[in-house]
């Protein structure tokens, strides 16, 4: 362990790394069930396809994470990216509408996009082009990535991570903690709107998340390395007890009769190397190329932003804001995407939830290895992973998000060249839900300010190219 992962050199121990890996896994375990839900319309397009995507999610995530552990020796975890999976599902539905193919056939056609994207990224990583793109991001913009991701994590923790469906609007759209609970004029307003049962669940969720958050904070102040993990465990127990006492719900009911047998056959029959190239080319060259470029742009800058932001928080970057072994980390991401396409899921990318493991002390690939093993184990124990309450993971996300705001101290707010791009990223990332799009806003604003203030020569050619590509992405791609 020591020789391979260089634990002493990175100031960590086996125990710390394993706990950090477990922490990362617990904060992102939701993807194991949510990804197949999103890609199959919550099972509406067949349980067999759901099973196939579930298997692909676990296997592709694990292989990508193992690459990160052994090639880059970094504590980052990967899984099918949120946002990209929703976009993939929309593309699949559009292909079905345009061609008349079934959803499964359209799914197999759309996997071609992910395969080509992964191959492109693999080549770009081998040729160091993706690393050059990282270097083209101005230092001031890089300083703002970690705090912007922090706000995004807080937004997820207080919003979409704990959406509650209630009778008040016929279970059509979720209610969120920050927007609906804390945004209500009075408690009676939100109670009347949600309905008694939904409101009880909301109160339990809010109380659980904030108790978990403050347990984490108190333990962290005392120097407890496993603060995040212990806080999540405390929050989970409180939520399970609350479900039983106040809602009359058995929190472990889903384990009764749950199958622990991995559905390998469904993956082999429906998604494993099931690329429908003929169906894909029915879209036409322009649409096909546009879709590939769109996935590439979003994934590239989501990954770059996550790596740079999380590494900055962990002190893994040099004075130029560069992370050692960036090439290997990007190569691992590309491998994950190719494996995801081959097994049957949307783009696999580095997860911002990796920040929770980094905050728990994870500094090497042993953290990633631990997370990857747990993902692989989930093909057997998925029902157990599924009972971790969202309120517990929200506590971790909010805490890590708060800590990542510390990166703002590196931003020179007296310099408009830095302040404006960072400010746009701070607001753009949580609202758009896309790390890549927010970085694009930062790059465009930085380039425009430099150009029109007579300092255009200070901007590198590659920075101009990236800014122009984002302008095309935002305004010209249809």
XYZ file of C-alpha atoms in Angstrom:
478
model
C 0.000 0.000 0.000
C 2.658 2.482 1.059
C 4.917 1.772 -1.897
C 2.160 1.990 -4.484
C -0.014 4.835 -3.173
C 2.764 6.810 -1.413
C 0.661 7.358 1.707
C 3.372 8.958 3.888
C 4.401 11.311 1.098
C 0.790 12.489 0.890
C 0.368 12.753 4.661
C -2.279 10.090 5.049
C -2.862 6.547 6.353
C -4.640 3.403 5.200
C -7.426 3.945 7.748
C -7.993 7.541 6.671
C -8.050 6.600 2.990
C -10.541 3.772 3.489
C -12.859 5.972 5.570
C -12.575 8.707 2.936
C -13.474 6.225 0.200
C -16.494 5.053 2.175
C -17.534 8.683 2.698
C -17.305 9.415 -1.027
C -19.324 6.311 -1.818
C -22.088 7.167 0.629
C -22.489 10.674 -0.781
C -22.803 9.423 -4.358
C -24.487 6.035 -3.856
C -27.760 7.641 -4.971
C -26.528 7.447 -8.581
C -26.780 3.644 -8.526
C -30.582 3.772 -8.579
C -31.131 7.287 -9.927
C -29.155 6.786 -13.145
C -31.200 3.800 -14.376
C -34.341 5.633 -13.263
C -33.484 8.653 -15.414
C -32.279 6.684 -18.434
C -35.310 4.393 -18.543
C -38.085 6.763 -17.503
C -38.168 5.303 -13.976
C -38.655 1.813 -15.394
C -41.376 2.841 -17.837
C -39.355 1.391 -20.718
C -38.898 -2.034 -19.205
C -37.460 -3.601 -16.074
C -34.937 -5.479 -18.209
C -33.471 -2.206 -19.512
C -33.481 -0.783 -15.969
C -31.500 -3.814 -14.781
C -29.055 -3.456 -17.675
C -28.389 0.230 -16.962
C -28.072 -0.511 -13.246
C -25.338 -3.071 -13.966
C -23.619 -0.736 -16.415
C -23.658 2.069 -13.836
C -21.930 -0.043 -11.191
C -19.389 -1.679 -13.513
C -18.423 1.403 -15.560
C -18.112 3.545 -12.434
C -15.910 0.945 -10.738
C -13.584 0.503 -13.737
C -13.233 4.259 -14.225
C -12.482 4.716 -10.516
C -9.914 1.905 -10.552
C -8.142 3.692 -13.420
C -8.132 6.874 -11.356
C -6.648 4.950 -8.424
C -3.904 3.124 -10.268
C -3.049 5.492 -13.144
C -3.363 8.879 -11.436
C -3.189 7.937 -7.719
C -5.893 10.511 -6.986
C -8.857 10.265 -4.576
C -11.507 11.102 -7.176
C -14.512 8.937 -8.019
C -16.485 8.645 -11.234
C -19.999 7.687 -12.262
C -22.517 8.600 -14.972
C -22.761 12.386 -14.719
C -25.918 14.096 -13.550
C -27.248 16.444 -16.204
C -25.516 14.453 -18.906
C -27.702 11.436 -18.115
C -30.862 13.538 -18.301
C -29.694 15.000 -21.619
C -28.954 11.477 -22.863
C -32.496 10.380 -21.969
C -33.921 13.332 -23.926
C -31.742 12.407 -26.918
C -32.967 8.799 -26.756
C -36.590 9.963 -26.703
C -35.936 12.318 -29.642
C -34.289 9.551 -31.661
C -37.336 7.370 -31.045
C -39.627 10.191 -32.191
C -37.594 10.980 -35.316
C -36.968 7.425 -36.497
C -39.898 5.436 -35.169
C -37.564 2.998 -33.418
C -38.403 1.522 -30.031
C -36.915 3.095 -26.909
C -34.428 0.238 -26.528
C -33.313 0.552 -30.170
C -32.976 4.318 -29.761
C -31.006 3.744 -26.561
C -28.589 1.485 -28.427
C -28.237 4.143 -31.146
C -27.513 6.888 -28.601
C -24.776 4.764 -27.017
C -22.805 5.359 -30.230
C -22.562 9.053 -29.226
C -21.044 8.125 -25.865
C -18.615 5.686 -27.495
C -17.346 8.281 -29.989
C -17.105 10.910 -27.240
C -15.042 8.570 -25.068
C -12.714 7.653 -27.929
C -12.189 11.339 -28.769
C -11.354 12.095 -25.140
C -9.005 9.120 -24.967
C -7.064 10.385 -27.988
C -7.026 13.974 -26.713
C -5.758 12.778 -23.332
C -2.997 10.647 -24.868
C -1.887 13.622 -26.974
C -1.956 15.958 -23.922
C -4.502 18.203 -25.650
C -6.987 18.046 -22.770
C -4.156 18.975 -20.400
C -3.371 21.982 -22.599
C -7.011 23.007 -22.399
C -6.768 22.926 -18.592
C -3.686 25.156 -18.762
C -5.555 27.582 -21.038
C -8.037 28.386 -18.260
C -6.793 31.689 -16.732
C -5.535 31.410 -13.149
C -8.177 33.826 -11.856
C -10.930 31.694 -13.388
C -9.384 28.566 -11.858
C -9.479 30.205 -8.415
C -13.223 30.627 -8.785
C -14.012 27.050 -9.829
C -13.796 25.473 -6.349
C -16.025 28.092 -4.625
C -18.522 27.884 -7.484
C -18.635 24.109 -7.105
C -19.149 24.709 -3.383
C -22.265 26.765 -4.069
C -23.427 24.111 -6.501
C -23.002 21.414 -3.840
C -24.940 23.489 -1.342
C -27.662 24.073 -3.922
C -27.900 20.335 -4.562
C -27.902 19.550 -0.851
C -30.639 22.057 -0.109
C -32.555 21.375 -3.296
C -32.649 18.562 -5.821
C -30.959 15.956 -3.607
C -33.966 15.849 -1.278
C -36.964 16.545 -3.478
C -40.167 15.390 -1.767
C -43.239 14.409 -3.767
C -46.461 15.152 -1.908
C -50.235 15.075 -2.328
C -50.460 18.870 -2.384
C -49.714 18.972 -6.118
C -50.748 15.389 -6.907
C -47.156 14.171 -6.674
C -46.316 15.865 -9.981
C -43.228 17.887 -9.032
C -40.977 17.750 -5.949
C -40.887 20.194 -3.059
C -37.422 21.357 -1.958
C -35.968 22.386 1.397
C -34.665 25.832 0.532
C -37.189 26.895 -2.078
C -40.370 25.574 -0.466
C -39.755 24.955 3.246
C -37.561 27.952 4.065
C -39.168 29.994 1.306
C -42.686 29.629 2.711
C -44.283 32.676 4.290
C -45.297 30.670 7.371
C -45.204 26.964 8.303
C -48.956 26.706 7.826
C -48.652 27.810 4.204
C -46.290 25.043 3.199
C -48.185 22.507 5.356
C -51.461 23.313 3.614
C -49.783 23.230 0.218
C -47.918 19.929 0.692
C -50.482 18.063 2.744
C -50.001 16.681 6.259
C -48.001 13.594 5.300
C -45.721 15.439 2.887
C -45.120 18.215 5.411
C -44.176 15.670 8.106
C -41.644 14.146 5.729
C -40.296 17.617 4.889
C -39.836 18.526 8.583
C -38.092 15.203 9.216
C -35.844 15.779 6.203
C -34.892 19.324 7.195
C -34.251 18.360 10.823
C -32.192 15.322 9.802
C -30.067 17.230 7.284
C -29.212 20.040 9.686
C -28.586 17.755 12.666
C -26.251 15.749 10.436
C -24.584 18.961 9.249
C -23.903 20.234 12.766
C -22.695 16.833 13.954
C -20.179 16.904 11.100
C -19.122 20.460 11.998
C -18.672 19.698 15.691
C -16.689 16.528 14.994
C -14.552 18.338 12.433
C -13.772 21.087 14.950
C -12.549 18.392 17.305
C -10.268 17.046 14.583
C -12.152 13.788 13.965
C -11.057 12.474 10.553
C -14.256 10.514 9.978
C -16.473 13.530 10.763
C -18.366 13.465 7.472
C -18.993 9.726 7.567
C -20.065 9.736 11.227
C -22.346 12.709 10.637
C -24.029 10.874 7.780
C -24.480 7.771 9.923
C -26.048 9.824 12.741
C -28.348 11.518 10.247
C -29.341 8.152 8.746
C -30.281 6.702 12.135
C -32.327 9.801 12.999
C -34.168 9.663 9.688
C -34.899 5.944 9.973
C -36.210 6.445 13.527
C -38.306 9.426 12.403
C -39.853 7.411 9.580
C -40.861 4.686 12.003
C -42.101 6.985 14.808
C -43.753 9.893 12.977
C -44.696 8.411 9.613
C -45.410 4.803 10.518
C -43.032 3.638 7.786
C -40.625 0.731 8.033
C -37.359 2.222 6.691
C -36.042 -1.245 5.864
C -39.168 -2.525 4.112
C -37.437 -2.430 0.729
C -34.978 -5.082 1.918
C -37.781 -7.593 2.364
C -37.867 -9.768 -0.721
C -35.175 -7.688 -2.451
C -33.070 -9.576 -4.966
C -29.321 -9.671 -4.404
C -28.633 -11.574 -7.623
C -26.886 -9.375 -10.236
C -28.941 -9.176 -13.470
C -25.999 -9.888 -15.804
C -28.257 -11.468 -18.438
C -30.253 -8.263 -18.962
C -27.099 -6.233 -19.558
C -25.684 -8.819 -21.967
C -28.940 -8.971 -23.935
C -29.719 -5.260 -24.176
C -26.712 -2.978 -23.711
C -23.373 -4.822 -23.585
C -21.637 -3.745 -26.830
C -25.108 -3.298 -28.371
C -24.234 -0.302 -30.562
C -26.785 0.450 -33.277
C -24.661 2.384 -35.784
C -27.322 2.150 -38.500
C -29.901 3.730 -36.233
C -27.496 6.449 -35.157
C -26.739 7.516 -38.738
C -30.454 7.834 -39.467
C -30.197 11.147 -37.589
C -28.131 12.721 -40.365
C -24.550 13.921 -40.221
C -25.235 17.435 -38.940
C -27.409 16.280 -36.021
C -24.993 13.454 -35.192
C -21.937 15.719 -35.129
C -23.808 18.380 -33.143
C -24.809 15.855 -30.480
C -21.274 14.474 -30.194
C -19.752 17.953 -29.852
C -22.369 18.963 -27.274
C -21.642 15.930 -25.093
C -17.893 16.524 -25.510
C -18.053 20.194 -24.477
C -20.198 19.593 -21.409
C -18.257 16.547 -20.218
C -14.814 18.051 -20.827
C -15.358 21.137 -18.735
C -17.433 19.363 -16.082
C -14.493 16.998 -15.562
C -11.848 19.711 -15.711
C -13.796 21.881 -13.290
C -14.299 19.051 -10.807
C -10.650 17.985 -10.909
C -9.272 21.521 -10.604
C -11.778 22.618 -7.966
C -11.491 19.569 -5.740
C -7.703 19.379 -6.099
C -7.440 23.058 -5.148
C -9.453 22.448 -1.996
C -7.179 19.525 -1.068
C -3.960 21.439 -1.708
C -3.049 19.163 -4.620
C -2.134 21.978 -7.005
C 1.089 23.934 -7.426
C 1.526 27.712 -7.401
C 0.302 27.855 -11.008
C -2.923 26.100 -10.083
C -1.842 22.912 -11.888
C -2.512 19.402 -10.571
C 0.200 16.725 -10.928
C -0.881 13.655 -12.923
C -3.652 15.632 -14.615
C -3.080 13.663 -17.830
C -3.606 10.349 -16.054
C -6.730 11.660 -14.302
C -8.217 12.833 -17.612
C -7.255 9.534 -19.248
C -9.094 7.662 -16.472
C -12.165 9.767 -17.166
C -11.982 8.871 -20.869
C -11.648 5.167 -20.087
C -14.696 5.385 -17.817
C -16.766 6.936 -20.610
C -15.727 4.261 -23.158
C -16.502 1.464 -20.681
C -19.826 3.143 -19.882
C -20.754 3.150 -23.567
C -19.738 -0.492 -23.967
C -21.710 -1.644 -20.934
C -24.737 0.589 -21.482
C -24.817 3.950 -19.712
C -24.375 7.635 -20.433
C -21.145 9.605 -20.008
C -19.046 8.597 -16.982
C -17.364 11.624 -15.458
C -15.585 12.728 -12.280
C -18.128 13.428 -9.521
C -18.129 16.588 -7.439
C -19.152 14.399 -4.489
C -15.497 13.297 -4.491
C -14.970 16.462 -2.472
C -16.597 14.779 0.539
C -13.935 12.078 0.571
C -11.185 14.647 0.104
C -12.574 16.576 3.062
C -12.518 13.335 5.077
C -8.761 13.173 4.476
C -8.526 11.236 1.217
C -5.364 12.164 -0.679
C -4.404 9.144 -2.791
C -5.750 6.493 -5.114
C -6.506 4.251 -2.137
C -9.533 6.432 -1.452
C -10.683 5.932 -5.044
C -9.936 2.205 -4.891
C -12.151 1.862 -1.815
C -14.997 3.701 -3.534
C -14.595 1.598 -6.677
C -14.730 -1.664 -4.736
C -17.957 -0.522 -3.063
C -19.477 0.350 -6.450
C -18.560 -3.089 -7.741
C -19.990 -4.686 -4.601
C -23.266 -2.895 -5.264
C -24.108 -5.302 -8.055
C -24.783 -7.644 -5.120
C -25.883 -5.229 -2.368
C -27.736 -2.464 -4.218
C -30.838 -2.745 -1.962
C -28.671 -1.875 1.060
C -27.082 1.138 -0.628
C -30.543 2.339 -1.619
C -31.723 2.798 1.988
C -29.215 5.587 2.729
C -31.561 8.592 3.142
C -31.064 11.615 0.903
C -31.181 13.884 3.954
C -27.969 12.274 5.248
C -26.101 12.825 1.993
C -27.385 16.412 1.901
C -25.699 17.095 5.234
C -22.360 16.071 3.723
C -22.917 18.028 0.506
C -23.801 21.238 2.371
C -20.793 20.914 4.672
C -18.315 20.307 1.864
C -19.884 23.127 -0.147
C -19.366 25.555 2.720
C -15.714 24.548 3.048
C -15.068 25.003 -0.672
C -16.073 28.663 -0.380
C -12.750 29.221 1.359
C -11.164 29.327 -2.085
C -12.576 32.820 -2.564
C -9.721 34.166 -0.449
C -7.418 33.567 -3.427
C -9.496 35.746 -5.765
C -8.432 39.372 -6.190
C -11.793 41.134 -6.036
C -10.053 44.428 -6.759
C -9.218 43.142 -10.242
C -12.187 43.217 -12.606
C -10.456 40.676 -14.870
C -10.806 38.138 -12.054
C -13.863 39.407 -10.218
C -16.350 39.366 -13.101
C -15.632 35.816 -14.371
C -15.647 34.444 -10.815
C -18.894 36.234 -9.943
C -20.583 34.832 -13.051
C -19.377 31.324 -12.222
C -20.568 31.648 -8.619
C -24.106 32.379 -9.759
C -24.008 30.367 -12.979
C -22.946 27.014 -11.599
C -25.718 26.440 -9.022
C -28.440 27.897 -11.255
C -27.497 26.133 -14.496
C -26.490 22.951 -12.703
C -23.544 22.629 -15.075
C -19.903 23.074 -14.111
C -18.920 23.203 -17.778
C -21.419 25.880 -18.731
C -20.385 28.080 -15.802
C -16.723 27.776 -16.763
C -17.759 28.728 -20.290
C -19.367 31.917 -18.966
C -16.210 32.673 -17.014
C -13.979 32.111 -20.046
C -16.125 34.253 -22.346
C -16.315 37.132 -19.874
C -12.573 36.989 -19.149
C -11.720 37.046 -22.865
C -14.195 39.835 -23.633
C -12.941 42.060 -20.797
C -9.314 41.592 -21.822
C -10.069 42.143 -25.508
C -12.171 45.290 -25.153
C -9.912 46.840 -22.523
C -6.967 46.745 -24.907
C -5.267 43.744 -23.272
C -6.166 41.161 -25.871
C -2.536 40.121 -26.302
C -2.533 38.790 -22.730
C -5.065 36.136 -23.745
C -3.672 32.900 -25.196
C -4.805 31.624 -28.575
C -6.316 28.506 -26.997
C -8.312 30.644 -24.562
C -9.759 32.546 -27.526
C -10.620 29.253 -29.232
C -12.349 27.863 -26.128
C -14.331 31.091 -25.659
C -15.478 31.052 -29.293
C -16.491 27.388 -29.024
C -18.607 28.185 -25.975
C -20.246 31.099 -27.807
C -21.125 28.717 -30.638
C -22.358 26.157 -28.085
C -24.606 28.704 -26.350
C -25.979 30.599 -29.338
C -25.496 28.678 -32.589
C -26.004 24.969 -31.856
C -29.601 23.921 -32.455
